[in-house]
Amino acid sequence: MSESGSNSTNGQQQGMLKQKQNPLEFTHDKILEDVYRTHFHCLEKCDAASLYTVASNVLNQSMDITEKLIAKAELPTEGFKEDTTITSQQLAAKLKRIAYLMICTPRGEYPVHCTTMLILEQLKHYSWDAKVLIVEAAFALEYGKFLYLLPLIAPCQQFESSFADLHGLLMVPQNTKHLTHLNTVVKKVMQLVECITQWKKLVSAGHDIRDVPTLAETLQEIPVVVYWTIFTLVSCTGEINDFTDNKYEKHELSTHLEKKLDPILGEFKELLKKCINEIERIEDFTSRKNIVTRGRDIVKVLKALIICGDKRDLRQNVYYFGLTEEQVKLEEFKKKCVLLFISGLENVDDDIKLLNSVNEKLKEKAREVENYRSEDFKILWIPIVDEWNDEGRKKLENKLRDTKFGWYVVKYLNFETSLKLIKEVLEYEKKHVIKLMNPQGKVENFDAKQIISQWGIDGFPFRTSDQTRLSQQWKWFWSEITKFIKEIENLQNQIEEEDCYLLIYGGSDTKWVKEFTTAMDAVKKKVESNVDLNMTIESFQLGKEDSKDVPRFWIAIDSLLTSRKQVKGVVPQTNEIKRLLFLKQDPKGWAILSKGKNVRLLGHGEAMCRTVKEFDTWHDKLSVMSFDVAFTEHYRGIKEKDGSKRCEENVICYDHPTDIVERITCPKKDCRRPMEVTSVNFKCCHQHKQ
């Protein structure tokens, strides 16, 4: 082909290149689509870590030399050391081929784009990070020539100076301005390579993208970041050749490329930062979850639950609201059992009232059940709110000020990891819950609210086993009473509600029975008409439908006691049966108060009737305590004012002579002294000693 024809062809090619769109104007989506078409399954492997180390060391050392040359400073006396090597001859050959492609690329954005796409096609079976590291290493083959600039800034042997001359490096000092710009771009592209390497470590850690959503975003960005990294390395390779060629006109590296890199680098760094934060939250959550689930120390468990990771003040947000309203450390809970109350701020008054009642009872009288002591129990409230705005804060402050409860509260918990732990590990789903945690921090009862609501302080120490024990304690009674009062069975679902109270009564004095019935009807009407009293009261008279049911019931209870006497050892519920049998001896009548199927009070006729009649005098207490507690307090107050010292007495006929000489204690709670046996009559003898 003639020279004129060759020039014509080159002119046409350059014209076509000019008509091509500038890659710097490509949209994100176009680059993503084009690059992703070149990527296949990662079948080929390379030692990415070694490749990164070797290439980075070459680039850093070369850059250090060029910067010393520009600044006309002396090079440090320490020599270049490299402990990592690349042993694959196949990879070394690939690096040379790619370096040759980069060197032979015509200057201009579109030729650089074409070479970039060609390189991506050749590396289609490598992972994203490996593609970049291979190209970086190929670039290091060229940029590493600057190591031969050493003779210009430090004494060296003659052959080193000759080698630099052969590479045309002696011309570099005349182009330090362009060299400064090149180094700036190389530094930025090395930051991109470092980010890609860091990204690879994150995606290789095995995190679920559902837990690290930003990681999914990086999967959409990495092809574009890889493209611009390789594009920049190809551009910089051409710039190096200009330094080693004594041309009058040099093609300066585009400043637009540097401006293009800045947002790409900044945005990808931000994504990686978000990924790291999300992963740290996952690791923090996993660590805290292990502490909570293993449960070895209550203080450590509470710290894991409520103390924010960047808060070093362990008193943060934990307050004690009693008379002092002081801020406390979590060490207050050391070796304590904790009733952990978790709730929102809506409809919480009844639960606060319930816990206040339990808290007062725990302090009122020392209790011990199987090494669980009442003085070792503390109540901690964690209010959960979606967002602590001014309205929520004010509502909590008002509640704390108005209630003045004597237990602990965590104020304004807004730590995302804590909220996730509480919801996942402690099974909180916006329904108010009370958890019992032992001194080791293990949850012994995930639903302590049920036993506290049904049994109150009688449920102490509120374990799951206590719920089972108490539900069996009066099972015999309900089994017998429902045979004679069918309506109780029909109200089974209603009885299981938290605030359903039953009053079962009877007696031989018809006048008393009539008065009690009338008084109970009046109380039920008042409760039903009061919208603030969220409870149900039902009353049942034994023998109302059939008077023969009365003796049948008592005979059945008597038989229960007799059958238990025939069993050797301690038989559960024997004392409860005795207490009920003693109750029937009251000449007026008797009444049993039950919360659900938790028998709360076995009461004598006259005091029970007065308590019901005087409802108006004590119903105000229902705003701070439950119906059964207020009822029982008023009943006992009447008994104390009455001044009667008469204890219980009963007459029971036994078929077994050994029962006659058995020692039986007085069932009255403030007595409990042994009763003397007179024939088959049981009566308390201590009155003569008072």
mmCIF file of C-alpha atoms in Angstrom, residues 254-556:
data_model
loop_
_atom_site.group_PDB
_atom_site.id
_atom_site.type_symbol
_atom_site.label_atom_id
_atom_site.label_comp_id
_atom_site.label_asym_id
_atom_site.label_seq_id
_atom_site.Cartn_x
_atom_site.Cartn_y
_atom_site.Cartn_z
ATOM 1 C CA SER A 254 -6.855 14.085 30.741
ATOM 2 C CA THR A 255 -7.840 16.077 33.807
ATOM 3 C CA HIS A 256 -11.405 14.917 33.163
ATOM 4 C CA LEU A 257 -10.343 11.383 34.063
ATOM 5 C CA GLU A 258 -9.173 12.495 37.507
ATOM 6 C CA LYS A 259 -12.471 14.306 38.040
ATOM 7 C CA LYS A 260 -14.293 11.133 36.970
ATOM 8 C CA LEU A 261 -12.405 9.049 39.516
ATOM 9 C CA ASP A 262 -13.138 11.293 42.504
ATOM 10 C CA PRO A 263 -16.894 10.564 42.846
ATOM 11 C CA ILE A 264 -16.430 6.885 41.950
ATOM 12 C CA LEU A 265 -13.784 6.482 44.648
ATOM 13 C CA GLY A 266 -15.754 8.527 47.195
ATOM 14 C CA GLU A 267 -19.044 6.696 46.657
ATOM 15 C CA PHE A 268 -17.438 3.247 46.731
ATOM 16 C CA LYS A 269 -15.546 4.108 49.926
ATOM 17 C CA GLU A 270 -18.826 5.212 51.476
ATOM 18 C CA LEU A 271 -20.481 1.927 50.486
ATOM 19 C CA LEU A 272 -17.614 -0.044 52.019
ATOM 20 C CA LYS A 273 -17.864 2.025 55.195
ATOM 21 C CA LYS A 274 -21.575 1.238 55.422
ATOM 22 C CA CYS A 275 -20.835 -2.457 54.826
ATOM 23 C CA ILE A 276 -18.252 -2.480 57.607
ATOM 24 C CA ASN A 277 -20.672 -0.739 59.980
ATOM 25 C CA GLU A 278 -23.396 -3.259 59.158
ATOM 26 C CA ILE A 279 -21.003 -6.175 59.624
ATOM 27 C CA GLU A 280 -19.772 -4.725 62.921
ATOM 28 C CA ARG A 281 -23.394 -4.472 64.051
ATOM 29 C CA ILE A 282 -23.923 -8.114 63.119
ATOM 30 C CA GLU A 283 -20.797 -9.181 64.980
ATOM 31 C CA ASP A 284 -21.789 -7.038 67.958
ATOM 32 C CA PHE A 285 -25.283 -8.544 67.882
ATOM 33 C CA THR A 286 -23.884 -12.091 67.678
ATOM 34 C CA SER A 287 -21.509 -11.433 70.569
ATOM 35 C CA ARG A 288 -24.268 -9.936 72.715
ATOM 36 C CA LYS A 289 -26.677 -12.723 71.777
ATOM 37 C CA ASN A 290 -24.149 -15.335 72.928
ATOM 38 C CA ILE A 291 -23.810 -13.555 76.276
ATOM 39 C CA VAL A 292 -27.587 -13.378 76.739
ATOM 40 C CA THR A 293 -28.348 -16.951 75.665
ATOM 41 C CA ARG A 294 -25.512 -18.516 77.656
ATOM 42 C CA GLY A 295 -26.515 -16.594 80.764
ATOM 43 C CA ARG A 296 -23.558 -16.774 83.135
ATOM 44 C CA ASP A 297 -23.899 -13.465 84.965
ATOM 45 C CA ILE A 298 -26.976 -11.235 85.253
ATOM 46 C CA VAL A 299 -24.940 -8.000 85.121
ATOM 47 C CA LYS A 300 -23.161 -9.042 81.912
ATOM 48 C CA VAL A 301 -26.483 -10.095 80.397
ATOM 49 C CA LEU A 302 -28.107 -6.752 81.225
ATOM 50 C CA LYS A 303 -25.101 -4.853 79.865
ATOM 51 C CA ALA A 304 -25.337 -6.851 76.645
ATOM 52 C CA LEU A 305 -29.047 -6.084 76.481
ATOM 53 C CA ILE A 306 -29.192 -2.370 77.143
ATOM 54 C CA ILE A 307 -25.774 -0.678 77.125
ATOM 55 C CA CYS A 308 -24.840 0.855 73.780
ATOM 56 C CA GLY A 309 -21.454 -0.298 72.459
ATOM 57 C CA ASP A 310 -19.953 3.191 72.323
ATOM 58 C CA LYS A 311 -21.154 4.146 75.810
ATOM 59 C CA ARG A 312 -18.567 3.590 78.496
ATOM 60 C CA ASP A 313 -20.709 4.944 81.357
ATOM 61 C CA LEU A 314 -22.531 1.839 82.504
ATOM 62 C CA ARG A 315 -25.046 3.958 84.427
ATOM 63 C CA GLN A 316 -26.293 5.431 81.166
ATOM 64 C CA ASN A 317 -30.097 5.536 81.031
ATOM 65 C CA VAL A 318 -30.675 3.282 84.083
ATOM 66 C CA TYR A 319 -32.584 4.874 86.930
ATOM 67 C CA TYR A 320 -34.120 3.801 90.203
ATOM 68 C CA PHE A 321 -37.456 5.399 90.882
ATOM 69 C CA GLY A 322 -38.331 5.237 94.527
ATOM 70 C CA LEU A 323 -37.957 7.972 97.065
ATOM 71 C CA THR A 324 -34.545 8.975 95.701
ATOM 72 C CA GLU A 325 -34.962 8.784 91.903
ATOM 73 C CA GLU A 326 -31.228 8.208 91.648
ATOM 74 C CA GLN A 327 -29.230 7.017 88.670
ATOM 75 C CA VAL A 328 -27.603 3.655 89.379
ATOM 76 C CA LYS A 329 -25.064 1.216 87.975
ATOM 77 C CA LEU A 330 -26.067 -2.194 86.670
ATOM 78 C CA GLU A 331 -23.905 -3.738 89.380
ATOM 79 C CA GLU A 332 -26.987 -3.173 91.588
ATOM 80 C CA PHE A 333 -28.346 -6.379 90.013
ATOM 81 C CA LYS A 334 -25.339 -8.526 90.923
ATOM 82 C CA LYS A 335 -26.506 -11.952 92.200
ATOM 83 C CA LYS A 336 -30.152 -10.836 91.976
ATOM 84 C CA CYS A 337 -33.204 -12.334 90.318
ATOM 85 C CA VAL A 338 -34.751 -9.850 87.906
ATOM 86 C CA LEU A 339 -38.350 -9.491 86.818
ATOM 87 C CA LEU A 340 -37.745 -7.888 83.426
ATOM 88 C CA PHE A 341 -40.812 -5.906 82.351
ATOM 89 C CA ILE A 342 -40.804 -5.004 78.633
ATOM 90 C CA SER A 343 -43.610 -2.904 77.199
ATOM 91 C CA GLY A 344 -44.651 0.107 75.195
ATOM 92 C CA LEU A 345 -46.153 3.196 76.816
ATOM 93 C CA GLU A 346 -49.743 2.485 75.801
ATOM 94 C CA ASN A 347 -52.180 0.649 78.129
ATOM 95 C CA VAL A 348 -49.434 0.017 80.655
ATOM 96 C CA ASP A 349 -51.176 1.233 83.826
ATOM 97 C CA ASP A 350 -52.630 -2.161 84.792
ATOM 98 C CA ASP A 351 -49.243 -3.844 84.473
ATOM 99 C CA ILE A 352 -47.574 -1.120 86.541
ATOM 100 C CA LYS A 353 -50.244 -1.560 89.190
ATOM 101 C CA LEU A 354 -49.669 -5.319 89.165
ATOM 102 C CA LEU A 355 -45.902 -4.987 89.554
ATOM 103 C CA ASN A 356 -46.271 -2.326 92.236
ATOM 104 C CA SER A 357 -48.388 -4.739 94.235
ATOM 105 C CA VAL A 358 -45.817 -7.531 93.852
ATOM 106 C CA ASN A 359 -42.953 -5.170 94.694
ATOM 107 C CA GLU A 360 -44.657 -4.071 97.911
ATOM 108 C CA LYS A 361 -45.338 -7.675 98.906
ATOM 109 C CA LEU A 362 -41.712 -8.640 98.245
ATOM 110 C CA LYS A 363 -40.542 -5.899 100.622
ATOM 111 C CA GLU A 364 -43.347 -6.368 103.133
ATOM 112 C CA LYS A 365 -42.496 -9.881 104.234
ATOM 113 C CA ALA A 366 -39.403 -12.045 103.808
ATOM 114 C CA ARG A 367 -40.095 -15.141 101.746
ATOM 115 C CA GLU A 368 -37.902 -18.069 100.784
ATOM 116 C CA VAL A 369 -38.746 -20.920 98.428
ATOM 117 C CA GLU A 370 -36.042 -23.397 97.435
ATOM 118 C CA ASN A 371 -33.236 -20.856 98.073
ATOM 119 C CA TYR A 372 -35.103 -18.064 96.254
ATOM 120 C CA ARG A 373 -35.343 -15.143 98.703
ATOM 121 C CA SER A 374 -37.673 -12.203 98.229
ATOM 122 C CA GLU A 375 -34.943 -9.689 99.138
ATOM 123 C CA ASP A 376 -32.943 -10.921 96.118
ATOM 124 C CA PHE A 377 -35.650 -9.892 93.641
ATOM 125 C CA LYS A 378 -35.574 -6.661 91.651
ATOM 126 C CA ILE A 379 -37.900 -5.308 88.969
ATOM 127 C CA LEU A 380 -36.501 -3.632 85.831
ATOM 128 C CA TRP A 381 -38.728 -1.912 83.271
ATOM 129 C CA ILE A 382 -37.570 -1.421 79.675
ATOM 130 C CA PRO A 383 -40.056 0.790 77.790
ATOM 131 C CA ILE A 384 -39.870 0.123 74.037
ATOM 132 C CA VAL A 385 -40.863 2.931 71.681
ATOM 133 C CA ASP A 386 -40.355 3.000 67.905
ATOM 134 C CA GLU A 387 -38.964 6.513 68.106
ATOM 135 C CA TRP A 388 -38.192 8.571 71.192
ATOM 136 C CA ASN A 389 -39.695 11.888 70.114
ATOM 137 C CA ASP A 390 -40.720 14.709 72.447
ATOM 138 C CA GLU A 391 -44.198 13.244 72.892
ATOM 139 C CA GLY A 392 -42.864 9.834 73.929
ATOM 140 C CA ARG A 393 -40.320 11.317 76.324
ATOM 141 C CA LYS A 394 -42.949 13.522 77.939
ATOM 142 C CA LYS A 395 -45.347 10.604 78.317
ATOM 143 C CA LEU A 396 -42.698 8.507 80.064
ATOM 144 C CA GLU A 397 -41.617 11.370 82.316
ATOM 145 C CA ASN A 398 -45.232 11.991 83.361
ATOM 146 C CA LYS A 399 -45.765 8.325 84.111
ATOM 147 C CA LEU A 400 -42.595 8.126 86.173
ATOM 148 C CA ARG A 401 -43.516 11.293 88.067
ATOM 149 C CA ASP A 402 -47.124 10.286 88.752
ATOM 150 C CA THR A 403 -46.568 6.629 89.610
ATOM 151 C CA LYS A 404 -43.486 6.838 91.854
ATOM 152 C CA PHE A 405 -42.901 3.099 91.746
ATOM 153 C CA GLY A 406 -40.010 1.655 93.704
ATOM 154 C CA TRP A 407 -38.226 -0.222 90.948
ATOM 155 C CA TYR A 408 -35.803 0.338 88.097
ATOM 156 C CA VAL A 409 -36.355 1.698 84.600
ATOM 157 C CA VAL A 410 -34.225 2.074 81.460
ATOM 158 C CA LYS A 411 -34.959 5.491 79.982
ATOM 159 C CA TYR A 412 -35.026 6.177 76.245
ATOM 160 C CA LEU A 413 -33.547 2.907 74.994
ATOM 161 C CA ASN A 414 -32.954 3.580 71.301
ATOM 162 C CA PHE A 415 -30.006 1.261 70.572
ATOM 163 C CA GLU A 416 -30.885 -0.762 67.469
ATOM 164 C CA THR A 417 -28.937 -3.867 68.541
ATOM 165 C CA SER A 418 -30.645 -3.868 71.951
ATOM 166 C CA LEU A 419 -34.084 -3.623 70.382
ATOM 167 C CA LYS A 420 -33.279 -6.492 68.017
ATOM 168 C CA LEU A 421 -32.003 -8.634 70.914
ATOM 169 C CA ILE A 422 -35.099 -7.955 72.987
ATOM 170 C CA LYS A 423 -37.384 -8.847 70.102
ATOM 171 C CA GLU A 424 -35.470 -11.912 68.933
ATOM 172 C CA VAL A 425 -34.012 -13.466 72.090
ATOM 173 C CA LEU A 426 -36.607 -12.340 74.643
ATOM 174 C CA GLU A 427 -39.499 -12.841 72.196
ATOM 175 C CA TYR A 428 -40.986 -9.374 72.556
ATOM 176 C CA GLU A 429 -43.605 -8.505 69.921
ATOM 177 C CA LYS A 430 -45.241 -5.313 71.245
ATOM 178 C CA LYS A 431 -47.317 -7.332 73.729
ATOM 179 C CA HIS A 432 -46.344 -6.483 77.305
ATOM 180 C CA VAL A 433 -44.212 -9.240 78.825
ATOM 181 C CA ILE A 434 -42.514 -10.002 82.125
ATOM 182 C CA LYS A 435 -39.476 -12.305 82.079
ATOM 183 C CA LEU A 436 -37.922 -13.927 85.132
ATOM 184 C CA MET A 437 -34.115 -13.986 84.974
ATOM 185 C CA ASN A 438 -32.004 -15.748 87.588
ATOM 186 C CA PRO A 439 -28.672 -14.416 88.977
ATOM 187 C CA GLN A 440 -26.844 -16.132 86.097
ATOM 188 C CA GLY A 441 -28.950 -14.186 83.600
ATOM 189 C CA LYS A 442 -30.843 -17.216 82.296
ATOM 190 C CA VAL A 443 -34.539 -16.762 81.584
ATOM 191 C CA GLU A 444 -36.397 -19.119 83.913
ATOM 192 C CA ASN A 445 -39.854 -17.998 82.851
ATOM 193 C CA PHE A 446 -40.573 -16.285 79.527
ATOM 194 C CA ASP A 447 -44.137 -15.503 80.656
ATOM 195 C CA ALA A 448 -43.919 -14.588 84.324
ATOM 196 C CA LYS A 449 -46.758 -12.132 83.733
ATOM 197 C CA GLN A 450 -49.207 -15.024 83.599
ATOM 198 C CA ILE A 451 -48.319 -16.422 87.004
ATOM 199 C CA ILE A 452 -48.111 -12.930 88.568
ATOM 200 C CA SER A 453 -51.502 -11.958 87.132
ATOM 201 C CA GLN A 454 -53.166 -15.155 88.309
ATOM 202 C CA TRP A 455 -51.457 -15.786 91.623
ATOM 203 C CA GLY A 456 -49.848 -12.511 92.686
ATOM 204 C CA ILE A 457 -47.246 -12.875 95.416
ATOM 205 C CA ASP A 458 -48.433 -16.452 96.012
ATOM 206 C CA GLY A 459 -46.707 -17.313 92.736
ATOM 207 C CA PHE A 460 -43.280 -16.484 94.223
ATOM 208 C CA PRO A 461 -40.630 -17.093 92.920
ATOM 209 C CA PHE A 462 -42.604 -16.973 89.653
ATOM 210 C CA ARG A 463 -40.906 -19.854 87.815
ATOM 211 C CA THR A 464 -42.607 -21.983 85.193
ATOM 212 C CA SER A 465 -42.605 -24.842 87.687
ATOM 213 C CA ASP A 466 -44.443 -22.613 90.174
ATOM 214 C CA GLN A 467 -47.184 -22.049 87.612
ATOM 215 C CA THR A 468 -47.565 -25.819 87.266
ATOM 216 C CA ARG A 469 -47.487 -26.336 91.027
ATOM 217 C CA LEU A 470 -50.079 -23.664 91.736
ATOM 218 C CA SER A 471 -52.397 -24.765 88.965
ATOM 219 C CA GLN A 472 -52.399 -28.224 90.582
ATOM 220 C CA GLN A 473 -52.794 -26.830 94.101
ATOM 221 C CA TRP A 474 -56.539 -26.232 93.787
ATOM 222 C CA LYS A 475 -57.277 -28.568 90.891
ATOM 223 C CA TRP A 476 -59.059 -30.952 93.257
ATOM 224 C CA PHE A 477 -61.365 -28.133 94.369
ATOM 225 C CA TRP A 478 -62.378 -27.114 90.840
ATOM 226 C CA SER A 479 -62.806 -30.744 89.903
ATOM 227 C CA GLU A 480 -65.387 -31.159 92.690
ATOM 228 C CA ILE A 481 -67.121 -27.752 92.671
ATOM 229 C CA THR A 482 -67.838 -27.882 88.916
ATOM 230 C CA LYS A 483 -69.810 -31.076 89.488
ATOM 231 C CA PHE A 484 -72.326 -29.068 91.489
ATOM 232 C CA ILE A 485 -72.053 -25.624 89.856
ATOM 233 C CA LYS A 486 -72.194 -26.269 86.117
ATOM 234 C CA GLU A 487 -72.080 -22.561 85.207
ATOM 235 C CA ILE A 488 -68.390 -22.413 86.128
ATOM 236 C CA GLU A 489 -67.504 -24.849 83.356
ATOM 237 C CA ASN A 490 -69.579 -22.849 80.880
ATOM 238 C CA LEU A 491 -67.525 -19.730 81.705
ATOM 239 C CA GLN A 492 -64.172 -21.472 81.199
ATOM 240 C CA ASN A 493 -62.861 -19.022 78.569
ATOM 241 C CA GLN A 494 -63.966 -16.003 80.589
ATOM 242 C CA ILE A 495 -62.410 -17.392 83.766
ATOM 243 C CA GLU A 496 -59.036 -17.701 82.048
ATOM 244 C CA GLU A 497 -58.968 -13.947 81.427
ATOM 245 C CA GLU A 498 -56.481 -11.985 83.519
ATOM 246 C CA ASP A 499 -59.042 -10.041 85.557
ATOM 247 C CA CYS A 500 -61.929 -12.439 86.089
ATOM 248 C CA TYR A 501 -62.905 -12.922 89.747
ATOM 249 C CA LEU A 502 -65.179 -15.606 91.177
ATOM 250 C CA LEU A 503 -66.974 -15.627 94.523
ATOM 251 C CA ILE A 504 -68.367 -19.014 95.513
ATOM 252 C CA TYR A 505 -70.420 -19.021 98.701
ATOM 253 C CA GLY A 506 -72.890 -20.951 100.821
ATOM 254 C CA GLY A 507 -74.037 -21.552 104.377
ATOM 255 C CA SER A 508 -76.775 -22.846 106.628
ATOM 256 C CA ASP A 509 -78.012 -19.353 107.635
ATOM 257 C CA THR A 510 -80.512 -18.397 104.905
ATOM 258 C CA LYS A 511 -80.591 -14.779 106.073
ATOM 259 C CA TRP A 512 -76.841 -14.462 105.618
ATOM 260 C CA VAL A 513 -77.015 -16.132 102.203
ATOM 261 C CA LYS A 514 -79.696 -13.673 101.076
ATOM 262 C CA GLU A 515 -77.749 -10.645 102.347
ATOM 263 C CA PHE A 516 -74.558 -11.815 100.672
ATOM 264 C CA THR A 517 -76.354 -12.466 97.373
ATOM 265 C CA THR A 518 -77.926 -8.995 97.392
ATOM 266 C CA ALA A 519 -74.615 -7.324 98.250
ATOM 267 C CA MET A 520 -72.804 -9.228 95.502
ATOM 268 C CA ASP A 521 -75.385 -8.238 92.883
ATOM 269 C CA ALA A 522 -74.881 -4.586 93.848
ATOM 270 C CA VAL A 523 -71.092 -4.868 93.544
ATOM 271 C CA LYS A 524 -71.322 -6.497 90.116
ATOM 272 C CA LYS A 525 -73.567 -3.712 88.815
ATOM 273 C CA LYS A 526 -71.162 -1.034 90.062
ATOM 274 C CA VAL A 527 -68.201 -2.765 88.448
ATOM 275 C CA GLU A 528 -70.019 -3.209 85.138
ATOM 276 C CA SER A 529 -71.044 0.463 85.037
ATOM 277 C CA ASN A 530 -67.515 1.734 85.778
ATOM 278 C CA VAL A 531 -65.572 1.892 82.506
ATOM 279 C CA ASP A 532 -62.296 2.395 84.373
ATOM 280 C CA LEU A 533 -62.575 -1.029 86.010
ATOM 281 C CA ASN A 534 -61.450 -3.503 83.384
ATOM 282 C CA MET A 535 -62.499 -6.690 85.163
ATOM 283 C CA THR A 536 -65.284 -9.243 85.477
ATOM 284 C CA ILE A 537 -66.914 -10.516 88.682
ATOM 285 C CA GLU A 538 -69.062 -13.639 88.828
ATOM 286 C CA SER A 539 -70.754 -15.111 91.920
ATOM 287 C CA PHE A 540 -72.095 -18.625 92.460
ATOM 288 C CA GLN A 541 -74.136 -20.023 95.354
ATOM 289 C CA LEU A 542 -73.544 -23.659 96.222
ATOM 290 C CA GLY A 543 -76.902 -25.495 96.466
ATOM 291 C CA LYS A 544 -78.933 -22.773 94.737
ATOM 292 C CA GLU A 545 -80.429 -25.207 92.225
ATOM 293 C CA ASP A 546 -80.511 -28.235 94.515
ATOM 294 C CA SER A 547 -80.037 -28.012 98.290
ATOM 295 C CA LYS A 548 -78.781 -31.611 98.334
ATOM 296 C CA ASP A 549 -75.662 -30.445 96.502
ATOM 297 C CA VAL A 550 -74.362 -28.876 99.720
ATOM 298 C CA PRO A 551 -73.864 -32.089 101.743
ATOM 299 C CA ARG A 552 -72.750 -33.947 98.607
ATOM 300 C CA PHE A 553 -69.994 -31.427 98.026
ATOM 301 C CA TRP A 554 -68.703 -31.546 101.600
ATOM 302 C CA ILE A 555 -68.822 -35.338 101.683
ATOM 303 C CA ALA A 556 -66.737 -35.383 98.512
#
